[in-house]
């Protein structure tokens, strides 16, 4: 069964606006990762946050992790049309190697 | 430094035929993972392999599906007697030696899109 649930399922914004996506999960994790997938393409790794970290930045990306609420958020600031893609969170459960993916948020950024 | 390579990129098979999907991990990587993605869904783990060993196949269907990662050559995901429900995108990912310490990144290939007619 899916571990993560992303919210919202779809998000439509204008260029320059910020986009926030949320992810909830169910079990204890070693880390949580965010990936981007352009339509019909493979996955691109965006950022990894360890279970003992609360916030991480990478360029226009900001990820937070709240292990007490079993949730994470991905913020994309000053969005661009090129950010249009599906975004997935994935958790690595404690003691396991596999990634468990959420259902994804489809982001549309209009010029 | 080439990334994870998968071939073919697109594969069409008739019901009952066999499908063979290949994955070459990144140079220096010894851990391979296979995931399946149905339309409009997230990826679902199938199997985790190291050279000549299946480490975790908890996501593999019990019948018709098999995977290997030989000492030489790419990893192969094999689907026998394909059915329409096998139509999906199959992604391979790899990670470097030392994976297992709890923090690592998986690098994904472009995927193979299997269509069963």
Short mmCIF file of C-alpha atoms in Angstrom, two decimals:
data_model
loop_
_atom_site.label_atom_id
_atom_site.label_comp_id
_atom_site.label_asym_id
_atom_site.label_seq_id
_atom_site.Cartn_x
_atom_site.Cartn_y
_atom_site.Cartn_z
CA UNK A 1 0.00 0.00 0.00
CA UNK A 2 1.12 3.58 -0.54
CA UNK A 3 3.00 5.07 2.35
CA UNK A 4 2.77 8.71 1.48
CA UNK A 5 -0.17 10.80 0.55
CA UNK A 6 0.47 14.07 -1.17
CA UNK A 7 -1.78 17.05 -0.86
CA UNK A 8 -3.05 18.64 -3.00
CA UNK A 9 -3.38 16.15 -5.85
CA UNK A 10 -3.13 19.01 -8.33
CA UNK A 11 -2.03 22.62 -8.05
CA UNK A 12 -2.26 25.37 -10.64
CA UNK A 13 -0.43 28.68 -10.11
CA UNK A 14 1.04 31.62 -12.02
CA UNK A 15 4.74 32.14 -12.65
CA UNK A 16 6.36 33.93 -9.76
CA UNK A 17 4.02 32.51 -7.13
CA UNK A 18 5.10 30.02 -4.50
CA UNK A 19 3.94 26.42 -4.59
CA UNK A 20 3.54 24.31 -1.46
CA UNK A 21 3.01 20.57 -1.49
CA UNK A 22 2.47 18.39 1.54
CA UNK A 23 3.21 14.74 2.19
CA UNK A 24 2.04 12.51 5.02
CA UNK A 25 3.38 9.08 5.86
CA UNK A 26 2.62 6.31 8.30
CA UNK A 27 5.69 4.57 9.71
CA UNK A 28 9.08 5.41 11.19
CA UNK A 29 11.54 6.57 8.57
CA UNK A 30 15.27 7.00 8.05
CA UNK A 31 14.79 9.82 5.59
CA UNK A 32 12.30 11.42 3.24
CA UNK A 33 13.06 12.42 -0.31
CA UNK A 34 11.32 14.54 -2.91
CA UNK A 35 11.42 13.74 -6.61
CA UNK A 36 10.18 15.52 -9.71
CA UNK A 37 8.81 13.76 -12.76
CA UNK A 38 8.17 15.55 -16.01
CA UNK A 39 5.44 14.07 -18.14
CA UNK A 40 6.52 10.77 -19.64
CA UNK A 41 9.98 10.98 -18.15
CA UNK A 42 11.99 9.45 -15.34
CA UNK A 43 12.40 10.81 -11.84
CA UNK A 44 14.80 13.54 -10.86
CA UNK A 45 15.98 13.63 -7.26
CA UNK A 46 15.40 17.03 -5.67
CA UNK A 47 16.27 16.83 -2.02
CA UNK A 48 16.75 14.38 0.86
CA UNK A 49 15.99 15.23 4.46
CA UNK A 50 17.08 12.94 7.27
CA UNK A 51 14.78 11.99 10.11
CA UNK A 52 16.80 14.11 12.55
CA UNK A 53 16.56 17.23 10.39
CA UNK A 54 13.68 19.68 10.46
CA UNK A 55 14.36 21.89 7.47
CA UNK A 56 16.55 21.88 4.39
CA UNK A 57 17.11 24.28 1.52
CA UNK A 58 18.32 23.81 -2.01
CA UNK A 59 18.10 26.79 -4.35
CA UNK A 60 14.42 27.70 -4.66
CA UNK A 61 13.37 24.58 -2.75
CA UNK A 62 12.62 24.41 0.95
CA UNK A 63 11.67 21.15 2.62
CA UNK A 64 10.42 20.71 6.15
CA UNK A 65 9.97 17.51 8.11
CA UNK A 66 7.84 17.01 11.20
CA UNK A 67 8.35 13.46 12.45
CA UNK A 68 5.87 13.91 15.29
CA UNK A 69 3.13 14.59 12.75
CA UNK A 70 4.66 12.26 10.15
CA UNK A 71 4.48 14.96 7.53
CA UNK A 72 6.71 16.92 5.18
CA UNK A 73 6.24 19.92 2.94
CA UNK A 74 7.99 21.06 -0.22
CA UNK A 75 7.97 24.76 -1.02
CA UNK A 76 9.03 26.02 -4.43
CA UNK A 77 9.56 29.77 -4.39
CA UNK A 78 9.24 32.10 -7.37
CA UNK A 79 7.92 29.31 -9.55
CA UNK A 80 8.66 29.10 -13.27
CA UNK A 81 6.83 27.45 -16.13
CA UNK A 82 9.67 24.91 -16.23
CA UNK A 83 8.65 23.74 -12.75
CA UNK A 84 5.52 22.20 -14.27
CA UNK A 85 5.76 18.52 -13.35
CA UNK A 86 4.54 15.91 -10.89
CA UNK A 87 6.21 15.93 -7.49
CA UNK A 88 6.51 12.83 -5.33
CA UNK A 89 7.64 12.30 -1.80
CA UNK A 90 9.31 9.00 -0.98
CA UNK A 91 10.22 7.56 2.38
CA UNK A 92 12.89 5.09 3.28
CA UNK A 93 11.45 3.10 6.14
CA UNK A 94 13.64 2.24 9.10
CA UNK A 95 15.42 -1.04 8.44
CA UNK A 96 14.52 -1.21 4.76
CA UNK A 97 16.23 -0.09 1.57
CA UNK A 98 13.27 0.42 -0.69
CA UNK A 99 11.59 3.75 -1.28
CA UNK A 100 7.87 4.04 -0.73
CA UNK A 101 6.34 6.71 -2.92
CA UNK A 102 3.34 8.90 -2.39
CA UNK A 103 0.63 9.49 -4.92
CA UNK A 104 2.10 12.74 -6.23
CA UNK A 105 1.09 16.35 -6.73
CA UNK A 106 0.68 17.57 -10.30
CA UNK A 107 1.92 21.17 -10.48
CA UNK A 108 1.03 23.43 -13.38
CA UNK A 109 2.78 26.78 -13.58
CA UNK A 110 1.29 29.12 -16.15
CA UNK A 111 3.34 31.91 -17.75
CA UNK B 1 29.53 9.80 -16.28
CA UNK B 2 26.47 8.15 -17.78
CA UNK B 3 23.41 7.88 -15.61
CA UNK B 4 21.20 4.85 -15.17
CA UNK B 5 20.37 3.41 -18.56
CA UNK B 6 17.29 1.44 -19.43
CA UNK B 7 16.31 -0.22 -22.66
CA UNK B 8 14.19 -0.45 -24.51
CA UNK B 9 12.44 2.86 -23.80
CA UNK B 10 9.21 1.57 -25.28
CA UNK B 11 8.15 -2.04 -25.63
CA UNK B 12 4.98 -3.41 -27.15
CA UNK B 13 4.02 -7.01 -26.54
CA UNK B 14 0.96 -9.08 -27.31
CA UNK B 15 -0.78 -10.93 -24.54
CA UNK B 16 1.06 -14.13 -23.72
CA UNK B 17 4.47 -12.97 -24.93
CA UNK B 18 7.51 -12.36 -22.77
CA UNK B 19 8.91 -8.93 -21.92
CA UNK B 20 12.56 -8.36 -20.99
CA UNK B 21 13.55 -5.03 -19.54
CA UNK B 22 17.18 -4.11 -19.05
CA UNK B 23 18.85 -1.75 -16.62
CA UNK B 24 22.47 -0.70 -16.45
CA UNK B 25 23.23 1.06 -13.17
CA UNK B 26 25.44 4.07 -12.84
CA UNK B 27 29.12 3.36 -12.95
CA UNK B 28 30.31 2.15 -9.57
CA UNK B 29 26.81 1.38 -8.30
CA UNK B 30 26.13 -2.13 -7.09
CA UNK B 31 22.55 -1.82 -5.86
CA UNK B 32 19.61 -1.94 -8.26
CA UNK B 33 15.94 -1.38 -7.60
CA UNK B 34 12.93 -1.88 -9.88
CA UNK B 35 9.71 0.10 -9.55
CA UNK B 36 6.46 0.04 -11.49
CA UNK B 37 4.29 3.05 -12.20
CA UNK B 38 0.72 2.71 -13.38
CA UNK B 39 -0.86 5.69 -15.16
CA UNK B 40 -1.60 8.62 -12.86
CA UNK B 41 -0.06 6.83 -9.86
CA UNK B 42 3.15 6.93 -7.87
CA UNK B 43 5.92 4.39 -8.17
CA UNK B 44 5.62 1.07 -6.38
CA UNK B 45 8.64 -0.92 -5.29
CA UNK B 46 9.10 -4.30 -6.89
CA UNK B 47 12.54 -5.71 -6.11
CA UNK B 48 15.98 -4.78 -4.74
CA UNK B 49 19.06 -6.59 -5.98
CA UNK B 50 22.77 -6.55 -5.46
CA UNK B 51 25.18 -8.36 -7.75
CA UNK B 52 24.01 -11.99 -8.01
CA UNK B 53 21.64 -11.60 -5.05
CA UNK B 54 17.99 -10.72 -4.60
CA UNK B 55 17.80 -8.79 -1.36
CA UNK B 56 14.12 -7.85 -1.20
CA UNK B 57 11.44 -9.02 -3.62
CA UNK B 58 8.47 -8.18 -1.46
CA UNK B 59 6.89 -6.08 -4.21
CA UNK B 60 7.15 -8.64 -6.96
CA UNK B 61 4.02 -10.47 -8.10
CA UNK B 62 4.27 -14.11 -7.14
CA UNK B 63 3.93 -15.41 -10.67
CA UNK B 64 5.32 -14.50 -14.09
CA UNK B 65 7.77 -11.86 -12.80
CA UNK B 66 11.44 -12.44 -12.13
CA UNK B 67 14.55 -10.31 -11.80
CA UNK B 68 18.27 -10.86 -11.86
CA UNK B 69 21.45 -8.85 -11.58
CA UNK B 70 24.30 -11.04 -12.80
CA UNK B 71 27.95 -10.57 -12.03
CA UNK B 72 28.45 -9.21 -15.53
CA UNK B 73 25.93 -7.26 -17.52
CA UNK B 74 22.74 -5.37 -16.82
CA UNK B 75 19.93 -6.19 -14.46
CA UNK B 76 16.98 -7.86 -16.18
CA UNK B 77 13.33 -7.70 -15.24
CA UNK B 78 11.48 -10.49 -16.99
CA UNK B 79 7.72 -10.75 -17.35
CA UNK B 80 6.40 -13.98 -18.77
CA UNK B 81 3.02 -14.39 -20.46
CA UNK B 82 2.21 -10.70 -20.24
CA UNK B 83 -1.35 -9.54 -19.66
CA UNK B 84 -2.94 -6.15 -20.29
CA UNK B 85 -2.63 -5.28 -16.62
CA UNK B 86 1.16 -5.40 -16.94
CA UNK B 87 1.06 -2.25 -19.09
CA UNK B 88 2.94 0.35 -17.11
CA UNK B 89 6.18 2.27 -16.89
CA UNK B 90 8.97 0.29 -15.26
CA UNK B 91 11.75 2.28 -13.66
CA UNK B 92 15.12 1.13 -12.51
CA UNK B 93 17.20 2.94 -9.91
CA UNK B 94 20.69 2.39 -8.58
CA UNK B 95 22.67 3.41 -5.54
CA UNK B 96 26.33 3.14 -4.59
CA UNK B 97 28.11 0.58 -2.38
CA UNK B 98 27.72 1.34 1.27
CA UNK B 99 24.01 1.81 0.86
CA UNK B 100 22.37 0.47 3.94
CA UNK B 101 23.69 2.98 6.41
CA UNK B 102 20.32 4.64 6.33
CA UNK B 103 20.88 7.65 4.15
CA UNK B 104 21.35 7.40 0.44
CA UNK B 105 19.98 8.61 -2.83
CA UNK B 106 18.60 6.45 -5.58
CA UNK B 107 19.30 7.55 -9.14
CA UNK B 108 16.54 6.71 -11.58
CA UNK B 109 16.67 5.72 -15.21
CA UNK B 110 14.29 7.07 -17.86
CA UNK B 111 12.04 4.04 -17.64
CA UNK B 112 10.65 1.46 -20.03
CA UNK B 113 7.06 1.92 -21.08
CA UNK B 114 5.48 -1.47 -21.63
CA UNK B 115 2.26 -1.71 -23.61
CA UNK B 116 0.47 -5.03 -23.82
CA UNK B 117 -2.00 -5.29 -26.68
#
